[in-house]
Every structure is written in C-alpha cells, then in structure tokens.
Amino acid sequence: MKFDVETVCIHGNERIEYPYGSLSVPIFQAATFTHPGIGESTGYDYTRESNPTRTELERIMNALEGGVDTVACNTGMAAIALAFELLPPESHVVCSEDLYGGSVRYFDTMGERKGLHFTYVDTSDIQNIKDALQDNTKALYIETPSNPTMQITDLRKVKELAVEKDLLLYVDNTFLTPYFQKPIALGADVVISSGTKFLSGHNDTLAGFITVADKKHAEQIRYAYKTIGCCLSPFDSYMLVRGIKTLALRMERAQENAEKIALWLQEQPHVAKVYYVGLKDHPGYEVNKSQCSGYGSMISFRVDTEERARKMLEKVKVIAYAESLGGVESLMTYPMLQTHGDVPVEQREKLGITETFLRLSVGVESVGDLINDLEQALSD
Ligand SMILES: *Cc1c(COP(=O)(O)O)cnc(C)c1O
C-alpha cells in the first residue's frame, strides 16, 4: 500500500508495531548495547553509530524525502558540514547568493580551510550558474526559497546542468520541508534540512538531516557520521518523531495564515515591499508552483524606516522577537543583526538585507490575533 504524505508523516511507508504494542516509539536511552555472542550484534552496538529510536526517525524522514538513506544529526549546521565530506579537497561549489547565514559562515571560514571554494550567484537565473562554473566545480548548493529574500530556483533546470557537467546537486529543504517540496524527485543528490525548524515544529529541539539519493553517497555519509559523531540523541530523536506527526497540519495552517498576512501587509502604508512566494506577483511564483505543492509560511518585508523596523521588534506582543523559524509560535527576526550578521556587508546590501528589512515566521496562532499584533506594532 502506498501512503499519502500525511500518513507518511505519522507512519513512514508502513505502520510499525513497537514492543508491548506501544503506539509511540520507545526512547532507547542507551549509549551501548550488549553482544549476544562473539562477533554478534543485536543490530545496535553503540549509539554514535546507530540507536533504535533514531533509526525510527530516520526511516520516517527518509520515506518523506524519498531517499536511499537519511541520517539524523544534532543540528542543521552539523548536517551541512557533514554533507561536504562527499567532496574532495580543492572542490569548487556554486551556491545561491542568498543563503542561511550559518551556511555562509561555514563555507567562507572552515569550508575554505578544508580546501573547498565557494562562489555565490543568483541561482534563480541558470545563466549565472553557468557563468560561475570552473574546471574544478564539483557541486551546486541551492536554497529554494532562499533565506531571507525568498528567491526561487528552478530545480529541474539546475539538475539538467548538473547532469551535463557531472556536478552534485545539494538542496537545503528547510523552508518548505518534504511536505511541500521533494528535491530528490526533482533530481537532487543530497537534501539537507534543519530539523530545528518546521520538522520539530515547536521551537524546542535542535536537529538536522541529510538525505541522499545514491547508495555510494549513503555509505560515505554513514562512515563520516559514525566517525565524526554528530548524531541526534535518543530523546531528541523521539521529539522529532513526535513533531513530524503533525507536520502536515502545521504546514497547512501556517501557510494559510501566511497568505492572509502577506496580502494584508501589502496594503499597509508603512510597508514598502513584501517578499512571499505565495503572492502571484512574486517573480518565482510560477516556477515554485511547478516544482512544489506549497509556498510555506516565511515572509520577509521591508518597512519605511529603520526606526519603524526596530520599534516593531520591540512592540510585538503575540509574535516573539527571536531567531529561528518554523515553530507553532510566530517569530520575527532582524536578519541584518541576527541570522545574517556574519554575511559580508557588500553581499548583504546587494541582497537588500538592510536596516528596514524584517523576516516573519508565521505560526499557527489565530491569524486575527497576528494581524492585530502587526497592526499595533506598525503604527506610530
Ligand atoms: C536554521 C537553518 C539551518 C541551520 O540549522 P540549525 O539546526 O540551526 O543548525 C540551515 N539552513 C537553513 C535554511 C536554516 O533555516
């Protein structure tokens, strides 16, 4: 029987019976496992390598992404760093110019120290990627929608180029999650997610995932994973299994709220520009529609003055002024100072991440309460 995505969130590709008929996955809070005999194993030896609670999470996440294998890491950043173990030193990578700030920090400092080299371009235009290719280019690294300016990249077109030039295609799927977007079906070789965001969904647990589409990559990633040890704990694995059960409900409701808020923001005199993929005048609207089943619930917007941006962050009452995104609670951030504080100033200004630019992660509260809150926070 093939399950729809809502069912996969809850059961993976099949419903598993846990010991004693427990409906929820047991938390195997164990670092080590006894051997039944010399050279024998129960299937589990040591939790850095694998743990039954984590295996269950990886099974469900892998079913959602449609990969060959998925590893659960302790953070999204750990997953990103681990995923680059697939590339030999002196590899060049072309990436989206508008990326999660932590990724840029890793690429430009520790990535470079490992002998990896990165060029940032606007990947919404395939020609920019072609122009940036070098003899040693080995991979493309894409965020779509990008963070925080919500640019959309055509994954099918990027895949064509990757096949032609023999490049690995990495996609960071944090913003839409496999509920709305399945990069592997569109040709991605490696999908990365911060599980801290929508997947966990409650702003209470850090996690990260790497899903790969190829057996050889799966072996390489598993080897690096057990060697480095950036594994998700049994308890946090349980938290993620629990969070993902309601992914479909939360994604739908947050998106519904976000659409209403984006339309409302557009009408406000103090709002200069709204960046939301679900708006028909968004430049990536059609491409996004062709490759995923939703737009998500991340909105960025520009207000008229720096003073208003700063005041808004202090005045919001239902919405919290806090880093991160994707939880049931709505959060507002100041990308210039927070998530993108480590992105070089020229790059940031080119993207428009300036003093008047705010990012809103829409949660699942009453949309009326959220709009009332934004209204009072925007007013003089
Ligand atoms: C948060 C985030 C990350 C990093 O994940 P952590 O769990 O915070 O380490 C990577 N990519 C994107 C798009 C993110 O939003």
mmCIF file with all atom_site columns, C-alpha atoms in Angstrom, residues 258-369:
data_model
loop_
_atom_site.group_PDB
_atom_site.id
_atom_site.type_symbol
_atom_site.label_atom_id
_atom_site.label_alt_id
_atom_site.label_comp_id
_atom_site.label_asym_id
_atom_site.label_entity_id
_atom_site.label_seq_id
_atom_site.pdbx_PDB_ins_code
_atom_site.Cartn_x
_atom_site.Cartn_y
_atom_site.Cartn_z
_atom_site.occupancy
_atom_site.B_iso_or_equiv
_atom_site.pdbx_formal_charge
_atom_site.auth_seq_id
_atom_site.auth_comp_id
_atom_site.auth_asym_id
_atom_site.auth_atom_id
_atom_site.pdbx_PDB_model_num
ATOM 1   C CA . ALA A 1 258 ? 0.949  33.490 5.973   1.00 0.00 ? 258 ALA A CA 1
ATOM 2   C CA . GLU A 1 259 ? -1.065 34.048 2.796   1.00 0.00 ? 259 GLU A CA 1
ATOM 3   C CA . LYS A 1 260 ? -3.534 36.248 4.665   1.00 0.00 ? 260 LYS A CA 1
ATOM 4   C CA . ILE A 1 261 ? -0.779 38.174 6.425   1.00 0.00 ? 261 ILE A CA 1
ATOM 5   C CA . ALA A 1 262 ? 1.214  38.731 3.212   1.00 0.00 ? 262 ALA A CA 1
ATOM 6   C CA . LEU A 1 263 ? -1.865 40.155 1.475   1.00 0.00 ? 263 LEU A CA 1
ATOM 7   C CA . TRP A 1 264 ? -2.620 42.358 4.487   1.00 0.00 ? 264 TRP A CA 1
ATOM 8   C CA . LEU A 1 265 ? 0.985  43.608 4.739   1.00 0.00 ? 265 LEU A CA 1
ATOM 9   C CA . GLN A 1 266 ? 0.900  44.621 1.069   1.00 0.00 ? 266 GLN A CA 1
ATOM 10  C CA . GLU A 1 267 ? -1.907 47.067 1.863   1.00 0.00 ? 267 GLU A CA 1
ATOM 11  C CA . GLN A 1 268 ? -0.119 48.798 4.736   1.00 0.00 ? 268 GLN A CA 1
ATOM 12  C CA . PRO A 1 269 ? 1.209  52.308 4.072   1.00 0.00 ? 269 PRO A CA 1
ATOM 13  C CA . HIS A 1 270 ? 4.328  51.781 6.204   1.00 0.00 ? 270 HIS A CA 1
ATOM 14  C CA . VAL A 1 271 ? 5.260  48.555 4.381   1.00 0.00 ? 271 VAL A CA 1
ATOM 15  C CA . ALA A 1 272 ? 7.418  49.179 1.314   1.00 0.00 ? 272 ALA A CA 1
ATOM 16  C CA . LYS A 1 273 ? 7.732  45.637 -0.029  1.00 0.00 ? 273 LYS A CA 1
ATOM 17  C CA . VAL A 1 274 ? 6.560  42.115 0.797   1.00 0.00 ? 274 VAL A CA 1
ATOM 18  C CA . TYR A 1 275 ? 8.595  39.019 -0.141  1.00 0.00 ? 275 TYR A CA 1
ATOM 19  C CA . TYR A 1 276 ? 6.309  35.985 -0.088  1.00 0.00 ? 276 TYR A CA 1
ATOM 20  C CA . VAL A 1 277 ? 6.416  33.167 -2.623  1.00 0.00 ? 277 VAL A CA 1
ATOM 21  C CA . GLY A 1 278 ? 2.644  32.682 -2.436  1.00 0.00 ? 278 GLY A CA 1
ATOM 22  C CA . LEU A 1 279 ? 1.939  36.147 -3.904  1.00 0.00 ? 279 LEU A CA 1
ATOM 23  C CA . LYS A 1 280 ? 1.116  35.955 -7.614  1.00 0.00 ? 280 LYS A CA 1
ATOM 24  C CA . ASP A 1 281 ? 3.451  38.865 -8.408  1.00 0.00 ? 281 ASP A CA 1
ATOM 25  C CA . HIS A 1 282 ? 6.432  37.111 -6.798  1.00 0.00 ? 282 HIS A CA 1
ATOM 26  C CA . PRO A 1 283 ? 8.981  36.561 -9.618  1.00 0.00 ? 283 PRO A CA 1
ATOM 27  C CA . GLY A 1 284 ? 9.356  32.877 -8.667  1.00 0.00 ? 284 GLY A CA 1
ATOM 28  C CA . TYR A 1 285 ? 5.639  32.153 -8.232  1.00 0.00 ? 285 TYR A CA 1
ATOM 29  C CA . GLU A 1 286 ? 5.194  30.027 -11.376 1.00 0.00 ? 286 GLU A CA 1
ATOM 30  C CA . VAL A 1 287 ? 8.453  28.091 -11.026 1.00 0.00 ? 287 VAL A CA 1
ATOM 31  C CA . ASN A 1 288 ? 7.688  27.347 -7.383  1.00 0.00 ? 288 ASN A CA 1
ATOM 32  C CA . LYS A 1 289 ? 4.206  26.172 -8.321  1.00 0.00 ? 289 LYS A CA 1
ATOM 33  C CA . SER A 1 290 ? 5.662  23.852 -10.960 1.00 0.00 ? 290 SER A CA 1
ATOM 34  C CA . GLN A 1 291 ? 8.016  22.116 -8.538  1.00 0.00 ? 291 GLN A CA 1
ATOM 35  C CA . CYS A 1 292 ? 6.262  22.054 -5.153  1.00 0.00 ? 292 CYS A CA 1
ATOM 36  C CA . SER A 1 293 ? 2.832  21.787 -3.649  1.00 0.00 ? 293 SER A CA 1
ATOM 37  C CA . GLY A 1 294 ? 3.003  24.906 -1.445  1.00 0.00 ? 294 GLY A CA 1
ATOM 38  C CA . TYR A 1 295 ? 4.658  28.225 -0.645  1.00 0.00 ? 295 TYR A CA 1
ATOM 39  C CA . GLY A 1 296 ? 5.278  27.838 3.047   1.00 0.00 ? 296 GLY A CA 1
ATOM 40  C CA . SER A 1 297 ? 4.895  30.395 5.782   1.00 0.00 ? 297 SER A CA 1
ATOM 41  C CA . MET A 1 298 ? 8.034  32.540 5.662   1.00 0.00 ? 298 MET A CA 1
ATOM 42  C CA . ILE A 1 299 ? 7.503  36.191 4.836   1.00 0.00 ? 299 ILE A CA 1
ATOM 43  C CA . SER A 1 300 ? 10.090 38.922 4.618   1.00 0.00 ? 300 SER A CA 1
ATOM 44  C CA . PHE A 1 301 ? 9.097  42.556 4.322   1.00 0.00 ? 301 PHE A CA 1
ATOM 45  C CA . ARG A 1 302 ? 10.563 45.993 4.184   1.00 0.00 ? 302 ARG A CA 1
ATOM 46  C CA . VAL A 1 303 ? 9.200  48.891 6.214   1.00 0.00 ? 303 VAL A CA 1
ATOM 47  C CA . ASP A 1 304 ? 9.663  52.599 5.501   1.00 0.00 ? 304 ASP A CA 1
ATOM 48  C CA . THR A 1 305 ? 12.278 53.487 8.125   1.00 0.00 ? 305 THR A CA 1
ATOM 49  C CA . GLU A 1 306 ? 14.930 51.868 10.276  1.00 0.00 ? 306 GLU A CA 1
ATOM 50  C CA . GLU A 1 307 ? 13.220 53.334 13.342  1.00 0.00 ? 307 GLU A CA 1
ATOM 51  C CA . ARG A 1 308 ? 9.980  51.556 12.469  1.00 0.00 ? 308 ARG A CA 1
ATOM 52  C CA . ALA A 1 309 ? 11.776 48.239 11.959  1.00 0.00 ? 309 ALA A CA 1
ATOM 53  C CA . ARG A 1 310 ? 13.453 48.498 15.357  1.00 0.00 ? 310 ARG A CA 1
ATOM 54  C CA . LYS A 1 311 ? 10.253 49.641 17.105  1.00 0.00 ? 311 LYS A CA 1
ATOM 55  C CA . MET A 1 312 ? 8.247  46.813 15.566  1.00 0.00 ? 312 MET A CA 1
ATOM 56  C CA . LEU A 1 313 ? 10.567 44.231 17.063  1.00 0.00 ? 313 LEU A CA 1
ATOM 57  C CA . GLU A 1 314 ? 10.085 45.801 20.480  1.00 0.00 ? 314 GLU A CA 1
ATOM 58  C CA . LYS A 1 315 ? 6.335  46.340 20.157  1.00 0.00 ? 315 LYS A CA 1
ATOM 59  C CA . VAL A 1 316 ? 5.159  42.901 19.046  1.00 0.00 ? 316 VAL A CA 1
ATOM 60  C CA . LYS A 1 317 ? 3.249  41.075 21.783  1.00 0.00 ? 317 LYS A CA 1
ATOM 61  C CA . VAL A 1 318 ? 1.830  37.858 20.296  1.00 0.00 ? 318 VAL A CA 1
ATOM 62  C CA . ILE A 1 319 ? 4.725  37.495 17.861  1.00 0.00 ? 319 ILE A CA 1
ATOM 63  C CA . ALA A 1 320 ? 8.078  36.996 19.576  1.00 0.00 ? 320 ALA A CA 1
ATOM 64  C CA . TYR A 1 321 ? 11.266 38.812 18.600  1.00 0.00 ? 321 TYR A CA 1
ATOM 65  C CA . ALA A 1 322 ? 13.537 35.793 18.306  1.00 0.00 ? 322 ALA A CA 1
ATOM 66  C CA . GLU A 1 323 ? 15.848 33.984 15.939  1.00 0.00 ? 323 GLU A CA 1
ATOM 67  C CA . SER A 1 324 ? 14.752 30.749 14.212  1.00 0.00 ? 324 SER A CA 1
ATOM 68  C CA . LEU A 1 325 ? 11.583 29.822 12.372  1.00 0.00 ? 325 LEU A CA 1
ATOM 69  C CA . GLY A 1 326 ? 9.114  27.084 11.591  1.00 0.00 ? 326 GLY A CA 1
ATOM 70  C CA . GLY A 1 327 ? 7.543  26.566 15.013  1.00 0.00 ? 327 GLY A CA 1
ATOM 71  C CA . VAL A 1 328 ? 3.936  26.874 16.115  1.00 0.00 ? 328 VAL A CA 1
ATOM 72  C CA . GLU A 1 329 ? 4.859  30.250 17.638  1.00 0.00 ? 329 GLU A CA 1
ATOM 73  C CA . SER A 1 330 ? 5.234  33.186 15.218  1.00 0.00 ? 330 SER A CA 1
ATOM 74  C CA . LEU A 1 331 ? 8.679  34.763 15.353  1.00 0.00 ? 331 LEU A CA 1
ATOM 75  C CA . MET A 1 332 ? 10.099 37.944 13.917  1.00 0.00 ? 332 MET A CA 1
ATOM 76  C CA . THR A 1 333 ? 13.806 38.467 13.278  1.00 0.00 ? 333 THR A CA 1
ATOM 77  C CA . TYR A 1 334 ? 16.094 41.264 12.210  1.00 0.00 ? 334 TYR A CA 1
ATOM 78  C CA . PRO A 1 335 ? 18.247 39.405 9.646   1.00 0.00 ? 335 PRO A CA 1
ATOM 79  C CA . MET A 1 336 ? 20.826 42.197 9.384   1.00 0.00 ? 336 MET A CA 1
ATOM 80  C CA . LEU A 1 337 ? 21.786 41.765 13.052  1.00 0.00 ? 337 LEU A CA 1
ATOM 81  C CA . GLN A 1 338 ? 20.801 38.151 13.678  1.00 0.00 ? 338 GLN A CA 1
ATOM 82  C CA . THR A 1 339 ? 20.695 35.302 11.151  1.00 0.00 ? 339 THR A CA 1
ATOM 83  C CA . HIS A 1 340 ? 22.780 37.190 8.564   1.00 0.00 ? 340 HIS A CA 1
ATOM 84  C CA . GLY A 1 341 ? 25.062 39.130 10.885  1.00 0.00 ? 341 GLY A CA 1
ATOM 85  C CA . ASP A 1 342 ? 28.079 37.188 9.605   1.00 0.00 ? 342 ASP A CA 1
ATOM 86  C CA . VAL A 1 343 ? 27.339 37.673 5.911   1.00 0.00 ? 343 VAL A CA 1
ATOM 87  C CA . PRO A 1 344 ? 29.775 40.214 4.400   1.00 0.00 ? 344 PRO A CA 1
ATOM 88  C CA . VAL A 1 345 ? 28.201 43.708 4.274   1.00 0.00 ? 345 VAL A CA 1
ATOM 89  C CA . GLU A 1 346 ? 28.508 44.121 0.479   1.00 0.00 ? 346 GLU A CA 1
ATOM 90  C CA . GLN A 1 347 ? 26.791 40.780 -0.133  1.00 0.00 ? 347 GLN A CA 1
ATOM 91  C CA . ARG A 1 348 ? 24.062 41.605 2.377   1.00 0.00 ? 348 ARG A CA 1
ATOM 92  C CA . GLU A 1 349 ? 23.361 45.060 0.965   1.00 0.00 ? 349 GLU A CA 1
ATOM 93  C CA . LYS A 1 350 ? 23.296 43.712 -2.587  1.00 0.00 ? 350 LYS A CA 1
ATOM 94  C CA . LEU A 1 351 ? 20.532 41.352 -1.494  1.00 0.00 ? 351 LEU A CA 1
ATOM 95  C CA . GLY A 1 352 ? 18.648 44.145 0.251   1.00 0.00 ? 352 GLY A CA 1
ATOM 96  C CA . ILE A 1 353 ? 19.148 42.776 3.773   1.00 0.00 ? 353 ILE A CA 1
ATOM 97  C CA . THR A 1 354 ? 19.321 46.237 5.305   1.00 0.00 ? 354 THR A CA 1
ATOM 98  C CA . GLU A 1 355 ? 18.091 48.232 8.333   1.00 0.00 ? 355 GLU A CA 1
ATOM 99  C CA . THR A 1 356 ? 14.474 48.218 7.125   1.00 0.00 ? 356 THR A CA 1
ATOM 100 C CA . PHE A 1 357 ? 14.281 44.504 6.319   1.00 0.00 ? 357 PHE A CA 1
ATOM 101 C CA . LEU A 1 358 ? 12.395 42.122 8.644   1.00 0.00 ? 358 LEU A CA 1
ATOM 102 C CA . ARG A 1 359 ? 11.624 38.412 8.489   1.00 0.00 ? 359 ARG A CA 1
ATOM 103 C CA . LEU A 1 360 ? 8.478  36.830 9.873   1.00 0.00 ? 360 LEU A CA 1
ATOM 104 C CA . SER A 1 361 ? 7.990  33.120 10.508  1.00 0.00 ? 361 SER A CA 1
ATOM 105 C CA . VAL A 1 362 ? 4.238  32.689 10.680  1.00 0.00 ? 362 VAL A CA 1
ATOM 106 C CA . GLY A 1 363 ? 2.991  30.179 13.225  1.00 0.00 ? 363 GLY A CA 1
ATOM 107 C CA . VAL A 1 364 ? -0.382 28.569 13.831  1.00 0.00 ? 364 VAL A CA 1
ATOM 108 C CA . GLU A 1 365 ? -1.965 31.121 16.183  1.00 0.00 ? 365 GLU A CA 1
ATOM 109 C CA . SER A 1 366 ? -5.238 32.825 15.223  1.00 0.00 ? 366 SER A CA 1
ATOM 110 C CA . VAL A 1 367 ? -4.499 34.896 12.128  1.00 0.00 ? 367 VAL A CA 1
ATOM 111 C CA . GLY A 1 368 ? -6.713 37.666 13.523  1.00 0.00 ? 368 GLY A CA 1
ATOM 112 C CA . ASP A 1 369 ? -4.527 37.946 16.601  1.00 0.00 ? 369 ASP A CA 1
#
